[in-house]
Every structure is written in C-alpha cells, then in structure tokens.
Amino acid sequence: MSTGSGSYPPLADLPAFECWSLLESAEIARVAWTGPRGVLVVPVNYTISDGALWFRTTPTAEIIRDTSEQWVAVEVDDLDPGTRSGWSVVVRGPIELVDAEDAPDRLAELRVWPPGLRIAYVRVEPGEVTGRRLLPGA
Amino acid sequence: MSTGSGSYPPLADLPAFECWSLLESAEIARVAWTGPRGVLVVPVNYTISDGALWFRTTPTAEIIRDTSEQWVAVEVDDLDPGTRSGWSVVVRGPIELVDAEDAPDRLAELRVWPPGLRIAYVRVEPGEVTGRRLLPGA
C-alpha cells in the first residue's frame, strides 16, 4: 500500500475556513463528553449560527446533567467507503445552556430527527476547531 | 411533529445481539477519550473479533499517549438524512495495546484508509454495549 507522495498528502489538515464550510454542509454530529460514568458519545442534529455550533436535546438528557460549561468535543464527518476518503472536523469548547429566546432562529427551526420535546437549547463555543481531509489513495 | 405512538416507538433501545450484528456491518467508528487536553474524538477503521472491538493506529497517535487501560467510548452509526432514521451503537470499555502476534488476523488484514504505518494494535474490551435505533417518523 502506498504511503503517499507528491504535493497532495493523502491526509491533510484543513484550514479553519474550510472546517466551517464543511460544518455548514452536514447535519449530524457526534458529541463526546466526560461525565461521572466516564466518556460518552451521542449523535445529535446540529446547526451552525453566530459562529458557534448549536443543538437541541431533552432537559433530562445525560449530557445536560453531566456538563456545565465543561468542554465537549463535537465530531462531524463525511467518509465514503467507496473511495476510502472523506473529511472529519472536530469542534471543542465549553457547552452552555441558552434560553430559547436567546437562541438563533436556525436552532428553533432545526429539524431534529428523534421525537420528543427537545427544548434544551445548547451552544458549543468553538474554543478549538480542527479538521482533516483524507484524499482517495493512489 | 409526531411524538411517536403505537407499538413501535420511533427511538428504541437495541438488544445486545443486535448491537453486535450492527457493529459487524460497518467499518468506521468514532473513538472518544479523555486526555490531558480534555475530551477528544477521532474516526478510525475498526473490526470486530473475539468478542471485542479492534483498531490500528500509529504508535505516536495521541490516543496511545493518553490512554492506558483507560475507558474509551467507541461510537458506530448509520444515519440516513433521506428518511431521518438509522442506528447508533456505543461500545465503552478499557483500551489495551496488544502485541501484533497476539492480535486477530482480521485486525492485521484490516484495510485502514489513511496511509502510514499503523502498527499499534488496539483492543477495546466491551465493558458496556448500548444501541438505539431511530425508525422513520410518521
């Protein structure tokens, strides 16, 4: 298997503007946090607005009980088994519960797939945004 | 929007055997762990063998430096924007570096998408396996 060569390394760090553009293009993120039970991950529908990442959940969700301005990691990707390539962006930063009236319209309008009253409005401050793109191999 | 009713709740916990069957069907997982920098997530190619989840990475990978028999969370999913449905399985348990000769053949043969020498053989003991399926909404 090739280890890659030439001017386009197969695994490349992405600049911030490209990370944000990719974040705008997707709708599912995996949120990871550390709680009393250890590290946990859950998929969420999310949106980008006002320079931050937002999602809605239920007020009784474990992530709401566990985290209070604690840093979380939110991973978004699009990885294609056909070409074995794609990208992954991770937003890390403190999580904050926001009153519904202070949340952006895009969050209120966000189509959340699972049923239930997802009235806990959550903002993730982008303390760190990193991304990598994996180009199709030779 | 419907909050779901009837005998098939739209968001259902999955029994263990179904979680394992779904884990066998996919090839990308997101591994989350807690290190000195806080919680981190990275996508990996993985395989299931001998009742555990395995992946390969580089010996210098941050997860190798950060974790030593520490619990990690590994999330695998298949979520379809078209029908707004799918499933997510999370394996949580201690991570362990295994000598190449003690690793299963499936791990040595695993096709890892990114280039580079991924000679750190990692086993995740399934201390806890949970899954949920989201059925298409009404």
mmCIF file of C-alpha atoms in Angstrom, chain B residues 28-76:
data_model
loop_
_atom_site.group_PDB
_atom_site.id
_atom_site.type_symbol
_atom_site.label_atom_id
_atom_site.label_comp_id
_atom_site.label_asym_id
_atom_site.label_seq_id
_atom_site.Cartn_x
_atom_site.Cartn_y
_atom_site.Cartn_z
ATOM 1 C CA ILE B 28 -15.883 3.416 10.584
ATOM 2 C CA ALA B 29 -16.072 4.207 14.294
ATOM 3 C CA ARG B 30 -15.517 7.401 16.244
ATOM 4 C CA VAL B 31 -13.337 6.846 19.290
ATOM 5 C CA ALA B 32 -13.674 9.305 22.175
ATOM 6 C CA TRP B 33 -11.371 9.501 25.164
ATOM 7 C CA THR B 34 -10.334 11.880 27.889
ATOM 8 C CA GLY B 35 -6.732 13.059 27.864
ATOM 9 C CA PRO B 36 -4.762 15.900 29.397
ATOM 10 C CA ARG B 37 -6.329 18.262 26.825
ATOM 11 C CA GLY B 38 -9.847 17.140 27.710
ATOM 12 C CA VAL B 39 -12.213 15.021 25.662
ATOM 13 C CA LEU B 40 -11.151 14.178 22.095
ATOM 14 C CA VAL B 41 -12.739 12.249 19.200
ATOM 15 C CA VAL B 42 -11.184 10.697 16.133
ATOM 16 C CA PRO B 43 -12.622 8.457 13.388
ATOM 17 C CA VAL B 44 -10.957 5.071 12.879
ATOM 18 C CA ASN B 45 -11.353 1.960 10.760
ATOM 19 C CA TYR B 46 -12.195 -0.920 13.066
ATOM 20 C CA THR B 47 -13.075 -4.571 13.129
ATOM 21 C CA ILE B 48 -14.863 -6.946 15.488
ATOM 22 C CA SER B 49 -13.085 -10.134 16.554
ATOM 23 C CA ASP B 50 -13.009 -12.430 19.583
ATOM 24 C CA GLY B 51 -15.861 -10.508 21.189
ATOM 25 C CA ALA B 52 -14.002 -7.201 21.209
ATOM 26 C CA LEU B 53 -13.576 -4.120 19.030
ATOM 27 C CA TRP B 54 -10.147 -3.581 17.465
ATOM 28 C CA PHE B 55 -8.390 -0.868 15.505
ATOM 29 C CA ARG B 56 -4.879 0.018 14.372
ATOM 30 C CA THR B 57 -3.182 3.358 14.689
ATOM 31 C CA THR B 58 0.292 4.895 14.672
ATOM 32 C CA PRO B 59 2.460 4.379 17.763
ATOM 33 C CA THR B 60 2.696 8.179 18.128
ATOM 34 C CA ALA B 61 -1.080 8.762 17.982
ATOM 35 C CA GLU B 62 -2.452 10.990 20.741
ATOM 36 C CA ILE B 63 -4.847 8.252 21.910
ATOM 37 C CA ILE B 64 -1.886 5.926 22.506
ATOM 38 C CA ARG B 65 -0.057 8.551 24.535
ATOM 39 C CA ASP B 66 -3.158 9.495 26.525
ATOM 40 C CA THR B 67 -4.756 6.203 27.383
ATOM 41 C CA SER B 68 -3.522 3.166 29.239
ATOM 42 C CA GLU B 69 -6.252 0.710 30.121
ATOM 43 C CA GLN B 70 -8.476 3.763 30.468
ATOM 44 C CA TRP B 71 -12.102 3.524 29.365
ATOM 45 C CA VAL B 72 -12.908 4.933 25.945
ATOM 46 C CA ALA B 73 -16.214 5.261 24.090
ATOM 47 C CA VAL B 74 -16.473 3.998 20.510
ATOM 48 C CA GLU B 75 -19.488 5.105 18.506
ATOM 49 C CA VAL B 76 -20.631 3.479 15.257
#
